[in-house]
mmCIF file of C-alpha atoms and ligand atoms in Angstrom:
data_model
loop_
_atom_site.group_PDB
_atom_site.id
_atom_site.type_symbol
_atom_site.label_atom_id
_atom_site.label_comp_id
_atom_site.label_asym_id
_atom_site.label_seq_id
_atom_site.Cartn_x
_atom_site.Cartn_y
_atom_site.Cartn_z
ATOM 1 C CA MET A 696 15.803 -10.644 -55.820
ATOM 2 C CA LYS A 697 17.161 -14.053 -55.049
ATOM 3 C CA ASN A 698 18.540 -12.856 -51.712
ATOM 4 C CA ARG A 699 15.308 -11.152 -50.850
ATOM 5 C CA ILE A 700 13.392 -14.384 -51.546
ATOM 6 C CA SER A 701 15.634 -16.504 -49.338
ATOM 7 C CA GLU A 702 15.436 -13.865 -46.561
ATOM 8 C CA LEU A 703 11.668 -13.943 -46.715
ATOM 9 C CA LEU A 704 11.615 -17.714 -46.811
ATOM 10 C CA SER A 705 13.533 -18.068 -43.572
ATOM 11 C CA GLU A 706 11.417 -15.308 -41.994
ATOM 12 C CA ILE A 707 8.259 -17.205 -42.936
ATOM 13 C CA GLN A 708 9.570 -20.518 -41.699
ATOM 14 C CA ARG A 709 10.420 -19.039 -38.327
ATOM 15 C CA PHE A 710 6.938 -17.614 -37.867
ATOM 16 C CA GLU A 711 5.005 -18.801 -34.841
ATOM 17 C CA ALA A 712 1.689 -17.144 -34.152
ATOM 18 C CA GLU A 713 0.796 -15.958 -30.646
ATOM 19 C CA SER A 714 -2.837 -15.174 -31.377
ATOM 20 C CA LYS A 715 -5.398 -15.068 -34.152
ATOM 21 C CA ASP A 716 -4.603 -11.393 -34.676
ATOM 22 C CA HIS A 717 -0.993 -12.299 -35.127
ATOM 23 C CA ILE A 718 -1.933 -14.771 -37.934
ATOM 24 C CA GLU A 719 -3.951 -12.084 -39.661
ATOM 25 C CA ASP A 720 -0.962 -9.730 -39.492
ATOM 26 C CA PHE A 721 1.096 -12.443 -41.160
ATOM 27 C CA ARG A 722 -1.442 -12.871 -43.953
ATOM 28 C CA LEU A 723 -1.616 -9.123 -44.547
ATOM 29 C CA LYS A 724 2.125 -8.744 -44.571
ATOM 30 C CA TYR A 725 2.987 -11.559 -46.967
ATOM 31 C CA LEU A 726 -0.029 -12.723 -48.947
ATOM 32 C CA SER A 727 -2.648 -9.985 -49.222
ATOM 33 C CA LYS A 728 -2.901 -7.998 -52.460
ATOM 34 C CA LYS A 729 -0.584 -5.326 -51.166
ATOM 35 C CA GLY A 730 1.594 -7.862 -49.373
ATOM 36 C CA VAL A 731 5.282 -8.548 -49.905
ATOM 37 C CA ILE A 732 4.898 -11.656 -52.097
ATOM 38 C CA PRO A 733 2.426 -10.211 -54.627
ATOM 39 C CA SER A 734 4.653 -7.145 -54.949
ATOM 40 C CA LEU A 735 7.585 -9.456 -55.764
ATOM 41 C CA PHE A 736 5.455 -10.985 -58.504
ATOM 42 C CA ASN A 737 5.042 -7.460 -59.862
ATOM 43 C CA ASP A 738 8.801 -6.939 -59.849
ATOM 44 C CA PHE A 739 9.174 -10.232 -61.735
ATOM 45 C CA LYS A 740 8.444 -8.376 -64.967
ATOM 46 C CA GLN A 741 11.807 -6.679 -64.689
ATOM 47 C CA VAL A 742 13.766 -9.911 -64.226
ATOM 48 C CA LEU A 743 16.123 -10.710 -67.126
ATOM 49 C CA PRO A 744 14.753 -13.390 -69.452
ATOM 50 C CA GLU A 745 17.608 -15.818 -68.732
ATOM 51 C CA ASP A 746 16.874 -15.654 -64.959
ATOM 52 C CA ARG A 747 13.137 -15.900 -65.233
ATOM 53 C CA LYS A 748 12.811 -19.626 -64.965
ATOM 54 C CA GLU A 749 14.819 -19.930 -61.754
ATOM 55 C CA MET A 750 13.160 -16.874 -60.170
ATOM 56 C CA GLY A 751 9.737 -18.106 -61.147
ATOM 57 C CA ILE A 752 10.324 -21.395 -59.370
ATOM 58 C CA LEU A 753 11.710 -19.706 -56.242
ATOM 59 C CA LEU A 754 8.911 -17.187 -56.119
ATOM 60 C CA ASN A 755 6.210 -19.814 -56.448
ATOM 61 C CA GLU A 756 7.886 -21.878 -53.795
ATOM 62 C CA LEU A 757 7.908 -18.851 -51.449
ATOM 63 C CA LYS A 758 4.247 -18.226 -52.038
ATOM 64 C CA GLN A 759 3.440 -21.868 -51.418
ATOM 65 C CA LYS A 760 5.455 -21.949 -48.174
ATOM 66 C CA ALA A 761 3.741 -18.806 -46.923
ATOM 67 C CA GLN A 762 0.338 -20.304 -47.681
ATOM 68 C CA GLU A 763 1.309 -23.537 -45.928
ATOM 69 C CA MET A 764 2.499 -21.659 -42.883
ATOM 70 C CA LEU A 765 -0.736 -19.700 -42.796
ATOM 71 C CA ASP A 766 -2.728 -22.956 -42.889
ATOM 72 C CA ILE A 767 -0.631 -24.573 -40.163
ATOM 73 C CA GLN A 768 -1.019 -21.620 -37.843
ATOM 74 C CA GLN A 769 -4.723 -21.343 -38.558
ATOM 75 C CA THR A 770 -5.321 -24.975 -37.636
ATOM 76 C CA ARG A 771 -3.280 -24.477 -34.431
ATOM 77 C CA PHE A 772 -5.655 -21.713 -33.355
ATOM 78 C CA ALA A 773 -8.836 -23.196 -34.815
ATOM 79 C CA GLY A 774 -10.268 -24.387 -31.468
ATOM 80 C CA VAL A 775 -9.084 -21.384 -29.484
ATOM 81 C CA LYS A 776 -11.630 -18.765 -28.632
ATOM 82 C CA GLU A 777 -10.339 -15.255 -29.003
ATOM 83 C CA GLU A 778 -8.373 -14.450 -25.841
ATOM 84 C CA LYS A 779 -9.865 -11.020 -25.476
ATOM 85 C CA ALA A 780 -13.308 -12.495 -25.075
ATOM 86 C CA GLN A 781 -12.004 -14.876 -22.402
ATOM 87 C CA ILE A 782 -10.481 -12.274 -20.119
ATOM 88 C CA ASP A 783 -12.732 -11.050 -17.346
ATOM 89 C CA SER A 784 -10.751 -8.209 -15.859
ATOM 90 C CA SER A 785 -13.046 -8.002 -12.856
ATOM 91 C CA LEU A 786 -11.951 -11.423 -11.562
ATOM 92 C CA PRO A 787 -9.342 -11.489 -8.789
ATOM 93 C CA PRO A 788 -5.963 -12.919 -9.826
ATOM 94 C CA LYS A 789 -5.579 -16.648 -9.246
ATOM 95 C CA LYS A 790 -2.465 -16.363 -7.170
ATOM 96 C CA MET A 791 -1.097 -13.213 -5.636
ATOM 97 C CA THR A 792 2.586 -12.839 -6.083
ATOM 98 C CA GLY A 793 4.223 -11.633 -2.918
ATOM 99 C CA GLY A 794 2.357 -10.869 0.271
ATOM 100 C CA ARG A 795 1.356 -8.012 2.482
ATOM 101 C CA HIS A 796 3.750 -6.503 4.956
ATOM 102 C CA PRO A 797 2.754 -7.255 8.577
ATOM 103 C CA ILE A 798 2.430 -3.523 9.259
ATOM 104 C CA SER A 799 -0.031 -3.203 6.360
ATOM 105 C CA LEU A 800 -2.012 -6.195 7.614
ATOM 106 C CA VAL A 801 -2.370 -4.766 11.096
ATOM 107 C CA ARG A 802 -3.076 -1.239 9.855
ATOM 108 C CA ARG A 803 -5.849 -2.620 7.692
ATOM 109 C CA ASP A 804 -7.332 -4.621 10.591
ATOM 110 C CA ILE A 805 -7.268 -1.613 12.922
ATOM 111 C CA ASN A 806 -8.769 0.652 10.257
ATOM 112 C CA SER A 807 -11.590 -1.746 9.609
ATOM 113 C CA ILE A 808 -12.525 -2.068 13.294
ATOM 114 C CA PHE A 809 -12.857 1.704 13.610
ATOM 115 C CA GLU A 810 -14.574 2.024 10.249
ATOM 116 C CA ARG A 811 -17.274 -0.287 11.560
ATOM 117 C CA LEU A 812 -17.823 2.237 14.363
ATOM 118 C CA GLY A 813 -18.319 5.026 11.834
ATOM 119 C CA PHE A 814 -14.793 6.476 11.805
ATOM 120 C CA LYS A 815 -13.553 7.795 8.467
ATOM 121 C CA ILE A 816 -9.928 7.629 7.363
ATOM 122 C CA ALA A 817 -8.099 10.971 7.148
ATOM 123 C CA GLU A 818 -4.668 11.667 5.773
ATOM 124 C CA GLY A 819 -2.230 14.536 6.020
ATOM 125 C CA PRO A 820 1.272 15.462 4.880
ATOM 126 C CA GLU A 821 4.387 13.825 6.315
ATOM 127 C CA ILE A 822 6.215 17.148 6.088
ATOM 128 C CA GLU A 823 4.556 19.495 8.546
ATOM 129 C CA ASP A 824 4.888 23.003 9.845
ATOM 130 C CA ASP A 825 5.342 23.851 13.485
ATOM 131 C CA PHE A 826 1.716 24.972 13.877
ATOM 132 C CA HIS A 827 0.134 21.645 12.915
ATOM 133 C CA ASN A 828 2.669 19.411 14.597
ATOM 134 C CA PHE A 829 3.164 21.388 17.823
ATOM 135 C CA THR A 830 1.633 24.817 18.396
ATOM 136 C CA ALA A 831 -2.015 24.007 17.708
ATOM 137 C CA LEU A 832 -1.591 20.908 19.849
ATOM 138 C CA ASN A 833 -0.760 23.015 22.882
ATOM 139 C CA PHE A 834 2.943 22.145 23.047
ATOM 140 C CA PRO A 835 4.627 24.767 25.230
ATOM 141 C CA GLU A 836 7.420 26.714 23.542
ATOM 142 C CA GLU A 837 10.081 24.915 25.587
ATOM 143 C CA HIS A 838 8.620 21.400 25.249
ATOM 144 C CA PRO A 839 11.414 18.865 24.717
ATOM 145 C CA ALA A 840 9.627 17.211 21.770
ATOM 146 C CA ARG A 841 10.313 20.378 19.800
ATOM 147 C CA ASP A 842 13.964 19.848 20.414
ATOM 148 C CA MET A 843 16.389 19.006 17.608
ATOM 149 C CA GLN A 844 17.112 15.756 19.437
ATOM 150 C CA ASP A 845 13.599 14.487 18.884
ATOM 151 C CA THR A 846 12.465 16.121 15.670
ATOM 152 C CA PHE A 847 13.885 15.967 12.168
ATOM 153 C CA PHE A 848 13.803 19.595 11.096
ATOM 154 C CA ILE A 849 13.861 20.439 7.415
ATOM 155 C CA SER A 850 14.154 24.156 7.993
ATOM 156 C CA LYS A 851 14.230 26.561 10.906
ATOM 157 C CA SER A 852 12.180 29.772 10.716
ATOM 158 C CA PRO A 853 9.837 28.954 9.296
ATOM 159 C CA ASP A 854 9.919 25.681 11.211
ATOM 160 C CA VAL A 855 9.259 22.794 8.865
ATOM 161 C CA ALA A 856 9.821 19.243 10.044
ATOM 162 C CA LEU A 857 8.899 15.626 9.446
ATOM 163 C CA ARG A 858 5.771 15.067 11.529
ATOM 164 C CA THR A 859 6.505 13.424 14.857
ATOM 165 C CA HIS A 860 2.979 12.040 15.258
ATOM 166 C CA THR A 861 -0.217 11.774 13.236
ATOM 167 C CA SER A 862 -1.886 14.147 15.711
ATOM 168 C CA SER A 863 -1.059 16.790 13.108
ATOM 169 C CA VAL A 864 -3.868 15.307 11.008
ATOM 170 C CA GLN A 865 -6.304 16.051 13.888
ATOM 171 C CA VAL A 866 -5.469 19.710 13.537
ATOM 172 C CA ARG A 867 -5.941 19.698 9.768
ATOM 173 C CA VAL A 868 -9.337 18.030 10.049
ATOM 174 C CA MET A 869 -10.519 20.319 12.878
ATOM 175 C CA GLU A 870 -9.454 23.380 10.912
ATOM 176 C CA GLN A 871 -11.890 22.431 8.168
ATOM 177 C CA GLY A 872 -14.627 23.089 10.734
ATOM 178 C CA LYS A 873 -17.055 20.346 9.678
ATOM 179 C CA LEU A 874 -18.578 18.955 12.864
ATOM 180 C CA PRO A 875 -19.051 16.397 14.298
ATOM 181 C CA ILE A 876 -15.690 14.762 13.553
ATOM 182 C CA ARG A 877 -15.000 11.054 13.748
ATOM 183 C CA ILE A 878 -11.742 10.136 12.046
ATOM 184 C CA ILE A 879 -8.747 7.884 12.261
ATOM 185 C CA ALA A 880 -5.442 8.964 10.791
ATOM 186 C CA PRO A 881 -3.017 6.178 9.933
ATOM 187 C CA GLY A 882 0.429 7.157 8.727
ATOM 188 C CA ARG A 883 4.188 7.275 8.947
ATOM 189 C CA VAL A 884 5.869 9.365 11.597
ATOM 190 C CA PHE A 885 9.471 10.307 12.224
ATOM 191 C CA ARG A 886 11.531 10.836 15.365
ATOM 192 C CA ASN A 887 15.177 11.378 15.791
ATOM 193 C CA GLU A 888 15.810 8.295 17.896
ATOM 194 C CA ALA A 889 18.629 5.779 18.040
ATOM 195 C CA ILE A 890 17.590 2.617 16.220
ATOM 196 C CA SER A 891 17.253 -0.425 18.458
ATOM 197 C CA ALA A 892 15.053 -3.503 18.912
ATOM 198 C CA ARG A 893 12.419 -1.279 20.553
ATOM 199 C CA ALA A 894 12.750 2.060 18.745
ATOM 200 C CA HIS A 895 13.186 3.347 15.209
ATOM 201 C CA CYS A 896 13.400 6.749 13.590
ATOM 202 C CA ILE A 897 10.484 5.863 11.280
ATOM 203 C CA PHE A 898 7.369 4.133 12.490
ATOM 204 C CA HIS A 899 3.608 4.087 11.986
ATOM 205 C CA GLN A 900 0.772 5.404 14.090
ATOM 206 C CA ILE A 901 -2.984 5.394 13.993
ATOM 207 C CA GLU A 902 -4.578 8.347 15.667
ATOM 208 C CA GLY A 903 -8.293 8.630 16.402
ATOM 209 C CA LEU A 904 -10.349 11.757 17.010
ATOM 210 C CA TYR A 905 -13.988 12.145 17.916
ATOM 211 C CA ILE A 906 -15.551 15.574 18.452
ATOM 212 C CA ASP A 907 -19.195 16.258 19.097
ATOM 213 C CA LYS A 908 -21.453 17.688 21.781
ATOM 214 C CA ASP A 909 -21.292 15.875 25.143
ATOM 215 C CA VAL A 910 -18.454 13.476 24.371
ATOM 216 C CA SER A 911 -17.152 11.977 27.602
ATOM 217 C CA PHE A 912 -14.304 9.847 28.873
ATOM 218 C CA ALA A 913 -16.793 6.965 29.137
ATOM 219 C CA ASP A 914 -17.266 7.126 25.348
ATOM 220 C CA LEU A 915 -13.511 6.926 24.893
ATOM 221 C CA LYS A 916 -13.179 3.954 27.222
ATOM 222 C CA GLN A 917 -16.005 2.065 25.564
ATOM 223 C CA THR A 918 -14.624 2.677 22.052
ATOM 224 C CA LEU A 919 -11.167 1.478 23.027
ATOM 225 C CA TYR A 920 -12.554 -1.532 24.875
ATOM 226 C CA PHE A 921 -14.477 -2.476 21.738
ATOM 227 C CA PHE A 922 -11.321 -2.070 19.684
ATOM 228 C CA ALA A 923 -9.218 -4.214 22.044
ATOM 229 C CA ARG A 924 -11.743 -7.036 22.075
ATOM 230 C CA GLU A 925 -12.165 -7.006 18.309
ATOM 231 C CA PHE A 926 -8.445 -6.950 17.739
ATOM 232 C CA PHE A 927 -7.074 -9.244 20.469
ATOM 233 C CA GLY A 928 -10.137 -11.393 21.197
ATOM 234 C CA PRO A 929 -12.938 -11.471 23.777
ATOM 235 C CA GLU A 930 -10.650 -12.520 26.667
ATOM 236 C CA ILE A 931 -8.664 -9.279 26.590
ATOM 237 C CA LYS A 932 -8.719 -6.961 29.590
ATOM 238 C CA ILE A 933 -7.909 -3.264 29.488
ATOM 239 C CA ARG A 934 -6.822 -0.743 32.092
ATOM 240 C CA PHE A 935 -6.180 2.988 32.048
ATOM 241 C CA ARG A 936 -3.347 4.774 33.831
ATOM 242 C CA PRO A 937 -3.179 8.557 34.247
ATOM 243 C CA SER A 938 -0.664 10.169 31.924
ATOM 244 C CA TYR A 939 0.230 13.483 30.330
ATOM 245 C CA PHE A 940 0.034 14.789 26.756
ATOM 246 C CA PRO A 941 -0.007 18.507 25.959
ATOM 247 C CA PHE A 942 -3.066 18.142 23.719
ATOM 248 C CA THR A 943 -5.313 16.130 26.031
ATOM 249 C CA GLU A 944 -6.703 16.836 29.492
ATOM 250 C CA THR A 945 -7.489 14.329 31.092
ATOM 251 C CA SER A 946 -4.786 12.092 29.613
ATOM 252 C CA ALA A 947 -4.278 8.376 30.013
ATOM 253 C CA GLU A 948 -2.362 5.425 28.727
ATOM 254 C CA MET A 949 -4.141 2.190 28.021
ATOM 255 C CA ASP A 950 -2.689 -1.225 28.770
ATOM 256 C CA VAL A 951 -4.058 -4.544 27.609
ATOM 257 C CA SER A 952 -3.586 -7.825 29.413
ATOM 258 C CA CYS A 953 -0.542 -9.560 27.964
ATOM 259 C CA ASN A 954 -1.659 -11.757 25.093
ATOM 260 C CA ILE A 955 1.379 -14.003 25.427
ATOM 261 C CA CYS A 956 0.913 -15.158 29.017
ATOM 262 C CA GLY A 957 -2.732 -14.193 29.412
ATOM 263 C CA GLY A 958 -1.819 -11.838 32.278
ATOM 264 C CA LYS A 959 0.110 -14.331 34.396
ATOM 265 C CA GLY A 960 3.460 -12.621 33.761
ATOM 266 C CA CYS A 961 6.218 -13.318 31.230
ATOM 267 C CA ASN A 962 9.295 -11.597 29.820
ATOM 268 C CA ILE A 963 7.252 -9.771 27.134
ATOM 269 C CA CYS A 964 5.142 -7.974 29.750
ATOM 270 C CA LYS A 965 8.106 -7.827 32.105
ATOM 271 C CA TYR A 966 6.171 -10.023 34.526
ATOM 272 C CA SER A 967 3.511 -7.370 35.077
ATOM 273 C CA GLY A 968 0.764 -9.095 33.064
ATOM 274 C CA TRP A 969 0.073 -5.829 31.171
ATOM 275 C CA VAL A 970 1.388 -4.202 27.992
ATOM 276 C CA GLU A 971 0.953 -0.529 27.156
ATOM 277 C CA ILE A 972 -0.539 -0.026 23.699
ATOM 278 C CA LEU A 973 -1.768 3.544 23.370
ATOM 279 C CA GLY A 974 -2.076 7.077 24.648
ATOM 280 C CA CYS A 975 -5.416 8.828 24.832
ATOM 281 C CA GLY A 976 -7.446 11.525 26.515
ATOM 282 C CA MET A 977 -10.055 14.267 26.253
ATOM 283 C CA VAL A 978 -9.018 16.894 23.702
ATOM 284 C CA ASP A 979 -7.681 19.923 25.574
ATOM 285 C CA PRO A 980 -10.008 22.948 25.141
ATOM 286 C CA ASN A 981 -6.937 24.971 24.054
ATOM 287 C CA VAL A 982 -6.566 22.650 21.074
ATOM 288 C CA LEU A 983 -10.227 23.024 20.099
ATOM 289 C CA GLU A 984 -9.934 26.820 20.305
ATOM 290 C CA ALA A 985 -6.672 26.876 18.303
ATOM 291 C CA CYS A 986 -8.539 25.040 15.544
ATOM 292 C CA GLY A 987 -11.562 27.357 15.633
ATOM 293 C CA ILE A 988 -13.962 25.076 17.542
ATOM 294 C CA ASP A 989 -16.031 26.474 20.418
ATOM 295 C CA SER A 990 -14.897 24.490 23.465
ATOM 296 C CA ASN A 991 -17.993 25.555 25.425
ATOM 297 C CA VAL A 992 -20.177 23.673 22.981
ATOM 298 C CA TYR A 993 -17.989 20.824 21.792
ATOM 299 C CA SER A 994 -15.810 18.251 23.484
ATOM 300 C CA GLY A 995 -13.938 15.267 22.165
ATOM 301 C CA TYR A 996 -11.488 12.502 22.724
ATOM 302 C CA ALA A 997 -8.325 11.432 20.927
ATOM 303 C CA PHE A 998 -6.126 8.388 21.032
ATOM 304 C CA GLY A 999 -2.955 7.335 19.282
ATOM 305 C CA MET A 1000 -1.176 4.030 18.944
ATOM 306 C CA GLY A 1001 2.001 2.747 17.347
ATOM 307 C CA ILE A 1002 1.267 0.085 14.731
ATOM 308 C CA GLU A 1003 4.673 -1.563 15.180
ATOM 309 C CA ARG A 1004 4.106 -2.162 18.876
ATOM 310 C CA ILE A 1005 0.740 -3.782 18.264
ATOM 311 C CA THR A 1006 2.066 -5.879 15.376
ATOM 312 C CA MET A 1007 4.908 -7.089 17.599
ATOM 313 C CA MET A 1008 2.386 -8.160 20.199
ATOM 314 C CA LYS A 1009 0.083 -9.822 17.719
ATOM 315 C CA TYR A 1010 2.759 -11.850 15.939
ATOM 316 C CA GLN A 1011 5.218 -12.133 18.828
ATOM 317 C CA ILE A 1012 8.001 -10.285 17.036
ATOM 318 C CA ASN A 1013 10.803 -9.214 19.343
ATOM 319 C CA ASP A 1014 12.803 -6.821 17.174
ATOM 320 C CA LEU A 1015 11.293 -3.752 15.545
ATOM 321 C CA ARG A 1016 14.100 -3.456 12.997
ATOM 322 C CA LEU A 1017 12.757 -6.535 11.195
ATOM 323 C CA PHE A 1018 9.905 -4.415 9.823
ATOM 324 C CA PHE A 1019 12.281 -2.210 7.853
ATOM 325 C CA GLU A 1020 14.932 -4.628 6.647
ATOM 326 C CA ASN A 1021 12.857 -6.363 3.949
ATOM 327 C CA ASP A 1022 14.433 -9.701 4.735
ATOM 328 C CA LEU A 1023 12.429 -12.188 2.679
ATOM 329 C CA ARG A 1024 12.798 -14.894 5.335
ATOM 330 C CA PHE A 1025 10.846 -12.615 7.676
ATOM 331 C CA LEU A 1026 8.324 -11.293 5.152
ATOM 332 C CA LYS A 1027 7.500 -14.724 3.739
ATOM 333 C CA GLN A 1028 6.029 -15.762 7.087
ATOM 334 C CA PHE A 1029 3.148 -13.375 6.440
ATOM 335 C CA GLU A 1030 2.538 -14.347 2.825
ATOM 336 C CA GLN A 1031 -0.528 -16.447 3.587
ATOM 337 C CA LEU A 1032 -2.245 -13.672 5.533
ATOM 338 C CA VAL A 1033 -3.818 -11.735 2.690
HETATM 339 N N1 LIG B 2207 0.374 11.653 19.650
HETATM 340 C C1 LIG B 2207 0.671 10.844 20.825
HETATM 341 C C2 LIG B 2207 2.062 10.254 20.633
HETATM 342 O O1 LIG B 2207 2.588 10.318 19.549
HETATM 343 C C3 LIG B 2207 -0.323 9.777 21.051
HETATM 344 C C4 LIG B 2207 -1.648 10.331 21.454
HETATM 345 C C5 LIG B 2207 -2.586 10.659 20.507
HETATM 346 C C6 LIG B 2207 -1.940 10.543 22.792
HETATM 347 C C7 LIG B 2207 -3.806 11.178 20.911
HETATM 348 C C8 LIG B 2207 -3.156 11.048 23.166
HETATM 349 C C9 LIG B 2207 -4.076 11.351 22.224
HETATM 350 O O2 LIG B 2207 2.625 9.700 21.525
#
């Protein structure tokens, strides 16, 4: 019993409450009717008569110390309102630890510009079958993008691969058959490319798709002009150059005036004054038909842009690999931009 008492004594003396609940636990454990100390008093009856005096003193001392400790801790917490009542879980945290990745910042900005125009965000799988990534998008059988050199295949026959563009999400949304469609599809895409300052095997795209009756190239131009001005500022100029994509006809690429030199010419725009930022065009009727949409009634436009490219322009970053290396010296520069 003596050992038990001295064990308990040091336990009690070490006690430091963290909350009012914690103090109550202490009281219940040591001092309440069913607590440890009263039960020792019960055991006292079995103590040999010659030891009683000493044990009695020790036991009373233990009880007294426990009571003292209880009082001390109670006064410590007397002025403190219960923490639970103080926490308002709906408040934003005072300081965010860490920051957002520049790609996330730009993706969010682009999303919000298109959301203001009524576009909804759509998502699809990163592992895709041949139909959604290529066939429905009018890629000819022998198109080089289907080649092993460009695509990461997971299996051959059936062809399953990592999607090479978020255009696959277009197909998935069109298949659902709910018209009109006005979506943007942000996401990761994969291409079997050598990693360099300007290319990576993983990158991010945002694809847009609008399908309704009487959609024209003028609608596409106006939407993209709005986007460019919102994103780069009111001074920005845009221009369209004819291009080719299997899934659009007419196809174009859009350039914006170089935001570094304002169009005068610098090494970023290779002294042309323009930087290419996206591909776009009118959805090819073959694509509409492959997805079960009547191309005599409906038309639409699509566009797709690489988020890395736009982020590099916005923040004047000259090496794409920085986005994937998680070097804190790089990431910390964006910490303030929440
Ligand atoms: N999917 C194309 C690419 O990855 C971009 C694009 C999307 C072009 C939509 C036109 C229309 O390069």
